[in-house]
mmCIF file of C-alpha atoms in Angstrom:
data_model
loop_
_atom_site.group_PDB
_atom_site.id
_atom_site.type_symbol
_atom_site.label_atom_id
_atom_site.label_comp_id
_atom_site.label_asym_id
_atom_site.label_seq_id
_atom_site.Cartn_x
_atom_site.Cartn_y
_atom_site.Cartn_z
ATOM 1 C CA UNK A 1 -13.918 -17.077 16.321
ATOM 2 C CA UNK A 2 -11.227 -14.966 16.871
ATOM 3 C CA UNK A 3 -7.898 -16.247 18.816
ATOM 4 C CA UNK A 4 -7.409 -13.548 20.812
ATOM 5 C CA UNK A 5 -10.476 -11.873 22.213
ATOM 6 C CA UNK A 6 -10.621 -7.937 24.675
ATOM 7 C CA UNK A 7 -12.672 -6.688 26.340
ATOM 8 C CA UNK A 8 -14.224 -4.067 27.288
ATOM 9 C CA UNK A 9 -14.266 -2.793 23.590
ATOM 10 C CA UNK A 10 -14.016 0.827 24.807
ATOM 11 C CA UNK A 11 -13.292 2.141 28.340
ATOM 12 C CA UNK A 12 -14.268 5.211 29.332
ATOM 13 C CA UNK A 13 -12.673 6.267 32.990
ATOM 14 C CA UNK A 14 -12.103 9.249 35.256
ATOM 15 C CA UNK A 15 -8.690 10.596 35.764
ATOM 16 C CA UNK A 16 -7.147 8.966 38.882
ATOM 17 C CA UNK A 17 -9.279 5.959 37.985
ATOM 18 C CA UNK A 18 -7.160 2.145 38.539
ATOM 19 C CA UNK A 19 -7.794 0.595 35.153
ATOM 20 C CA UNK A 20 -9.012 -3.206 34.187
ATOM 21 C CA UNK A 21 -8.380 -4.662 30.835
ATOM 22 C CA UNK A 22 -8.783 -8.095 29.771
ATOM 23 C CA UNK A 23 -7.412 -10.624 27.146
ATOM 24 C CA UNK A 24 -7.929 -14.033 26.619
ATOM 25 C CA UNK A 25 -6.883 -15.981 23.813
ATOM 26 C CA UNK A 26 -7.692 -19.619 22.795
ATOM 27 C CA UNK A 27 -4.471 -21.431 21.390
ATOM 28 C CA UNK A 28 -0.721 -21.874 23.065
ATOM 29 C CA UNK A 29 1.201 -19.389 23.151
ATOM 30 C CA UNK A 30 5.107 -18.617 23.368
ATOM 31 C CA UNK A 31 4.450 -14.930 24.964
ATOM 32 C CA UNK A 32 1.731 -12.279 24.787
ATOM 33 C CA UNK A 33 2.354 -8.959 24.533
ATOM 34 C CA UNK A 34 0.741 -5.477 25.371
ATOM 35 C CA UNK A 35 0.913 -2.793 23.196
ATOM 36 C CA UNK A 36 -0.752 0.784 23.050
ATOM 37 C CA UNK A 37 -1.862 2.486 19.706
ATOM 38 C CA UNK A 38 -2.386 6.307 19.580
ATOM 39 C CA UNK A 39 -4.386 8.337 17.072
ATOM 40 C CA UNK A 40 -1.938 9.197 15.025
ATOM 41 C CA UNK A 41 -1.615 5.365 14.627
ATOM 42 C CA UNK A 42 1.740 4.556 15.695
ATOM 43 C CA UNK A 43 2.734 1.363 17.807
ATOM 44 C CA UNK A 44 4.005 1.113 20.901
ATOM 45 C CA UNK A 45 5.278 -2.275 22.788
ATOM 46 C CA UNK A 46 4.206 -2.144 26.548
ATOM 47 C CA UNK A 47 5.197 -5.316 27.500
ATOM 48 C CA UNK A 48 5.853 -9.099 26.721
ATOM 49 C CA UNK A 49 4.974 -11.685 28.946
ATOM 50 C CA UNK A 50 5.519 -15.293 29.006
ATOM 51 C CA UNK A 51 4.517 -15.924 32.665
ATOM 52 C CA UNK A 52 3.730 -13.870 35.687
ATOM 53 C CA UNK A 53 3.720 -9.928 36.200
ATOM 54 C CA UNK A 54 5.723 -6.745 34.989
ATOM 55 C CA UNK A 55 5.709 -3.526 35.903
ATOM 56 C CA UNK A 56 6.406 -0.582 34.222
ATOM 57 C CA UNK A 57 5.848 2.496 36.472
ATOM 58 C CA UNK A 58 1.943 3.127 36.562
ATOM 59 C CA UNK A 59 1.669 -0.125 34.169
ATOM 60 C CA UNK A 60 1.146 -3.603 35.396
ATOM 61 C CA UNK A 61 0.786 -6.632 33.123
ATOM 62 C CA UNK A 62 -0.577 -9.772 34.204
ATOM 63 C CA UNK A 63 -0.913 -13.186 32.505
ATOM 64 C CA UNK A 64 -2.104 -16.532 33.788
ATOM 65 C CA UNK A 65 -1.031 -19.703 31.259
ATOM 66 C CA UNK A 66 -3.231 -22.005 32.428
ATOM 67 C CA UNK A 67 -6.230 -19.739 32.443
ATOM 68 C CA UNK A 68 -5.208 -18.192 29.485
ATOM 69 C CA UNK A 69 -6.006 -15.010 30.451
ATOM 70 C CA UNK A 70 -3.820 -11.057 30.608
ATOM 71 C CA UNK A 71 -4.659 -8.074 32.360
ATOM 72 C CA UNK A 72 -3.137 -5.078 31.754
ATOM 73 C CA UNK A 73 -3.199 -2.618 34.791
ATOM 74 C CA UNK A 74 -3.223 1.280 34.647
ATOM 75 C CA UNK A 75 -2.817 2.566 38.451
ATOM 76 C CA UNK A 76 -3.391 6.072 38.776
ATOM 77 C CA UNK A 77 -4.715 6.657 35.047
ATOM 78 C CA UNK A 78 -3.922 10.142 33.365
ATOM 79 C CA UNK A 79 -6.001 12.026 30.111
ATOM 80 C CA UNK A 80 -2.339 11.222 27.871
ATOM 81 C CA UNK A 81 -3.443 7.460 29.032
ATOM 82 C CA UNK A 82 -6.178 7.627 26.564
ATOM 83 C CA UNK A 83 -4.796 5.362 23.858
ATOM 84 C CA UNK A 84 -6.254 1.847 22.010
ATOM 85 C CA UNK A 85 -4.292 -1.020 24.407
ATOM 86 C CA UNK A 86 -3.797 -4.254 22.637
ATOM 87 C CA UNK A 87 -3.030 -7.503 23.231
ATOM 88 C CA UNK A 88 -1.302 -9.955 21.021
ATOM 89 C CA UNK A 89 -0.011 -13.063 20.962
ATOM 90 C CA UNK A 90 2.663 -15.499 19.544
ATOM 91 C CA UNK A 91 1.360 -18.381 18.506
ATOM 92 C CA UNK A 92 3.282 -21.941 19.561
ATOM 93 C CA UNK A 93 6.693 -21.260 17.911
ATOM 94 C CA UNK A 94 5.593 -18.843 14.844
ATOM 95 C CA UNK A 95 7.263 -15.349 15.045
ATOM 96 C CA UNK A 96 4.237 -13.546 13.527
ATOM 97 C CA UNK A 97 1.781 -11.938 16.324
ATOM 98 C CA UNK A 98 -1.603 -12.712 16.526
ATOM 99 C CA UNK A 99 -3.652 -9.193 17.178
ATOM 100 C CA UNK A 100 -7.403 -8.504 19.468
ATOM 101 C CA UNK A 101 -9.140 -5.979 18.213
ATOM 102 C CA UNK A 102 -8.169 -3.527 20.800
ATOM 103 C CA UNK A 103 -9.119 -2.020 23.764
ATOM 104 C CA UNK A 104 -10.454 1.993 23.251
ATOM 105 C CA UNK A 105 -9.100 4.330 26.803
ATOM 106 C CA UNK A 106 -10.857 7.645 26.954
ATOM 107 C CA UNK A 107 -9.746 9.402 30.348
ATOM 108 C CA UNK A 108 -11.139 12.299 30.722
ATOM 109 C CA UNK A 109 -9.724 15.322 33.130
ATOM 110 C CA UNK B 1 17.298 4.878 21.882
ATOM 111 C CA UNK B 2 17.140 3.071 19.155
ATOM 112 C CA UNK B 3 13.971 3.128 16.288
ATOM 113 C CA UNK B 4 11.928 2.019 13.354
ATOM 114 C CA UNK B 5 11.887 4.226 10.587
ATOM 115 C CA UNK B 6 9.120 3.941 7.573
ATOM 116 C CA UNK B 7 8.979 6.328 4.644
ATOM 117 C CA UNK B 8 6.850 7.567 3.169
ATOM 118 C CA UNK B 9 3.817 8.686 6.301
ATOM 119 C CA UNK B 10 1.074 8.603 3.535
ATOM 120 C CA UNK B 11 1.066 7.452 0.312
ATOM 121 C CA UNK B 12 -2.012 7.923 -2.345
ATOM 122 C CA UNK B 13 -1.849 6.055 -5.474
ATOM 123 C CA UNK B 14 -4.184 5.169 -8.483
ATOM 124 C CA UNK B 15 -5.321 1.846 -8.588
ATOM 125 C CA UNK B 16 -2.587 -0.381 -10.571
ATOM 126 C CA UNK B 17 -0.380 1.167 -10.070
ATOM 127 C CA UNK B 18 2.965 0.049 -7.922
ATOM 128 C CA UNK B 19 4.247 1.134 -4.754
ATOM 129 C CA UNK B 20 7.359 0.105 -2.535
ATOM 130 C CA UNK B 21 6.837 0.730 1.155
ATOM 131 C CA UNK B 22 10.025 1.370 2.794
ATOM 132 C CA UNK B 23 11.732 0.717 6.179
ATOM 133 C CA UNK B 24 14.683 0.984 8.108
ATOM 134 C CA UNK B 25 14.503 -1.259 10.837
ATOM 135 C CA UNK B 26 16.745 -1.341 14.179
ATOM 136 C CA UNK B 27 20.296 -2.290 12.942
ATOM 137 C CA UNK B 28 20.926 -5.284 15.165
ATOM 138 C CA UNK B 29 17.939 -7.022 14.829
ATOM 139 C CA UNK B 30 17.921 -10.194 13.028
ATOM 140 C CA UNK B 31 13.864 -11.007 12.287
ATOM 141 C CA UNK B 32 11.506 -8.181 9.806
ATOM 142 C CA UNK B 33 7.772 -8.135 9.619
ATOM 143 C CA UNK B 34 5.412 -6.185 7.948
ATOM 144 C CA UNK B 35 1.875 -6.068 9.029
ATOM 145 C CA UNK B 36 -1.174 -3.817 7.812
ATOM 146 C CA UNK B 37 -4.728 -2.332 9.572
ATOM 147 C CA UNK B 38 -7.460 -1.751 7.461
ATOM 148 C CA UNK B 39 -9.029 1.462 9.003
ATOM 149 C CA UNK B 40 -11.695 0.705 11.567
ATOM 150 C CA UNK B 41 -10.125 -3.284 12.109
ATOM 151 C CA UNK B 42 -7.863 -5.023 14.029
ATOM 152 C CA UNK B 43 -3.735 -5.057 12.865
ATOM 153 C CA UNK B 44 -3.443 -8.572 10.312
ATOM 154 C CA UNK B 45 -0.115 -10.340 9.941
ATOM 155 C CA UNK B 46 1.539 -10.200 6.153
ATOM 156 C CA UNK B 47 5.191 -11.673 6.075
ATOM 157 C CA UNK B 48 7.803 -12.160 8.725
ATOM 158 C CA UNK B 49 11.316 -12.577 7.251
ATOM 159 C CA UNK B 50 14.619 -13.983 8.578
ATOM 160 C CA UNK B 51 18.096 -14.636 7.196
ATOM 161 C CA UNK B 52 17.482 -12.895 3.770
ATOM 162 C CA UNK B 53 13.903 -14.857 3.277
ATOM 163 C CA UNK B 54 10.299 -15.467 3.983
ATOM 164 C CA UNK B 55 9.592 -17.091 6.999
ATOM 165 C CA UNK B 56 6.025 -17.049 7.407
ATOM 166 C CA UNK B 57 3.168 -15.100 5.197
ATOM 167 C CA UNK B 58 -0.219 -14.967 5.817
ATOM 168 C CA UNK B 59 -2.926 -16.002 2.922
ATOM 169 C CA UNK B 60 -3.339 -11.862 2.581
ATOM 170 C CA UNK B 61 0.176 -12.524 1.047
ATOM 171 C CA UNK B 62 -0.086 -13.186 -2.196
ATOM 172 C CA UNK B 63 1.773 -13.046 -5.823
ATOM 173 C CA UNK B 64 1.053 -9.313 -5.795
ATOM 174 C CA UNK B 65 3.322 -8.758 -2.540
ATOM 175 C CA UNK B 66 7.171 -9.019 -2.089
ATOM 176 C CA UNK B 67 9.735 -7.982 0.570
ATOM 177 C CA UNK B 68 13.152 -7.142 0.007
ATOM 178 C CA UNK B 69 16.445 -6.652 1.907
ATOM 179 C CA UNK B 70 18.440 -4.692 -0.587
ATOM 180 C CA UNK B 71 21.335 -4.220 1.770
ATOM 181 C CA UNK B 72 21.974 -4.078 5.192
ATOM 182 C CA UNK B 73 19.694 -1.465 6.179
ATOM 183 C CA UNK B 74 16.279 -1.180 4.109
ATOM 184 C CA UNK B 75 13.302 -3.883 4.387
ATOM 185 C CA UNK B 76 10.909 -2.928 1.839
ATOM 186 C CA UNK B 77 7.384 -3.673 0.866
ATOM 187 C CA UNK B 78 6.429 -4.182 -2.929
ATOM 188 C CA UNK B 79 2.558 -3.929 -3.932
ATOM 189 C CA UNK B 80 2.990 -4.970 -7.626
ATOM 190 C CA UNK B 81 -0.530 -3.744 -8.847
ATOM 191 C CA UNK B 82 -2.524 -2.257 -6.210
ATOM 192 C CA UNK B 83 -6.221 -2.559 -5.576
ATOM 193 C CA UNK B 84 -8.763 -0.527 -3.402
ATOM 194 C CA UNK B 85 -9.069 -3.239 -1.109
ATOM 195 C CA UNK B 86 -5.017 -2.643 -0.139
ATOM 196 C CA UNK B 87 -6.064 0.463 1.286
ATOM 197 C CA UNK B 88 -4.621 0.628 4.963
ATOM 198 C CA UNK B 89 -1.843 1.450 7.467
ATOM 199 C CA UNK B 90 1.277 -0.595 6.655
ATOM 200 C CA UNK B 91 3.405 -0.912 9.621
ATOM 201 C CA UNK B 92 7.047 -2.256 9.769
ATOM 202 C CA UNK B 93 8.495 -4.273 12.622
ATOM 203 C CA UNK B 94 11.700 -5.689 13.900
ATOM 204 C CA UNK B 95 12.655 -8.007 16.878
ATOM 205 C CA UNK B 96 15.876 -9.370 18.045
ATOM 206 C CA UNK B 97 16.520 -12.838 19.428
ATOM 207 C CA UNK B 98 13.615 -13.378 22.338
ATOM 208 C CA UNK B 99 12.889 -9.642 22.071
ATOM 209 C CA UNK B 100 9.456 -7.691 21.769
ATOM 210 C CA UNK B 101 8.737 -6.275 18.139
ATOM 211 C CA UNK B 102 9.325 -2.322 17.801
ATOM 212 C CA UNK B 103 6.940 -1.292 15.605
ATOM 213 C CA UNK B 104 7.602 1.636 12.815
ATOM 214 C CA UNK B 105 5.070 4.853 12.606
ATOM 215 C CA UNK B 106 3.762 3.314 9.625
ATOM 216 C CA UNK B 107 3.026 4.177 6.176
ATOM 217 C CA UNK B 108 -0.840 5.010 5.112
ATOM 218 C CA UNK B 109 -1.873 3.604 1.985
ATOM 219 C CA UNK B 110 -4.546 5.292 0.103
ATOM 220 C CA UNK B 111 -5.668 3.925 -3.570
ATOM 221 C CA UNK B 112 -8.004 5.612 -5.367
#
């Protein structure tokens, strides 16, 4: 089973469309972080959270310890938002991240 | 503002054959990792390293990888003898103390 589990798998929205995704992840953590993966395959850092909310102008990031559970929020969402979003995760007090599978955005005009 | 840089973008080499994966990660940051996607799958964990060694590796890891700090700039990535299976984007990473990791372009390895 993997440690760090997305959904939905792929997202396909209208522009102007407030955005929903999801990760939830099964051991302790030190912080979990957001990151966004374009076609060309580069990788992007969003956020890092160990507790409560960020924002990053149309970006929100949510995570709940006890629940174990992120959201990542896209208010407002945009065709250049269409990207894979992923969540990862440090486990306890290892350095290395701990990758889900990815979330696919399409947002179409 | 500040980046990480990997060289070369794409990389095709025959099977056996060696390859060094370079990087040139942000210059005040103290911890290095190097982590690869097979295409189509999620990104995998390979090596972290701190204070000139290895701090963590994953089993993927093994006697046919090595990382080097040749000086103070370069983190590199050594495939001794590759295989088809090592066929993937290699990406390079650096963090600071309680930072996020900035992640390179990445390198893609083809072997054929």
């Amino acid at each position: 089973k993997n440690e760090v589990e997305q959904s939905p798998q792929n997202l396909t929205a209208q522009e102007g469309e407030f955005i929903t995704i999801n990760c939830s992840y099964s051991v302790g953590i030190s912080a979990l972080h957001w990151l966004q993966q374009h076609p060309g395959g580069g990788i992007v850092s969003l956020f890092m959270l160990s507790s409560g909310k960020k924002k990053h102008g149309r970006l929100i990031a949510t995570i709940n310890i006890q629940e174990k559970h992120s959201s990542l929020h896209i208010t407002a969402s945009h065709p250049r938002d269409s990207a894979v979003y992923i969540c990862a995760v440090n486990k306890g007090g290892s350095e290395k991240l701990v990758f889900g599978k990815g979330t696919k955005l399409t947002v179409n005009p | 503002e500040p980046e990480v840089t990997q060289t070369p973008s794409h990389q095709v080499t025959q099977m056996g054959q060696e390859v060094i994966l370079r990087c040139v990660p942000i210059s005040n940051h103290l911890y290095f990792y190097w982590y690869r996607q097979i295409l189509g799958q999620k990104v995998e964990f390979l090596v972290s390293f701190y204070n000139n060694e290895i701090s963590e590796k994953s089993e993927i890891f093994d006697d046919q990888f090595s990382v080097e700090r040749p000086d103070g700039s370069n983190f590199t990535l050594k495939i001794r003898s590759t295989k088809l299976e090592d066929s993937a984007m290699y990406f390079c990473a650096s963090a600071g103390q309680n930072t996020e990791a900035f992640f390179g372009q990445g390198t893609r390895l083809t072997v054929v």
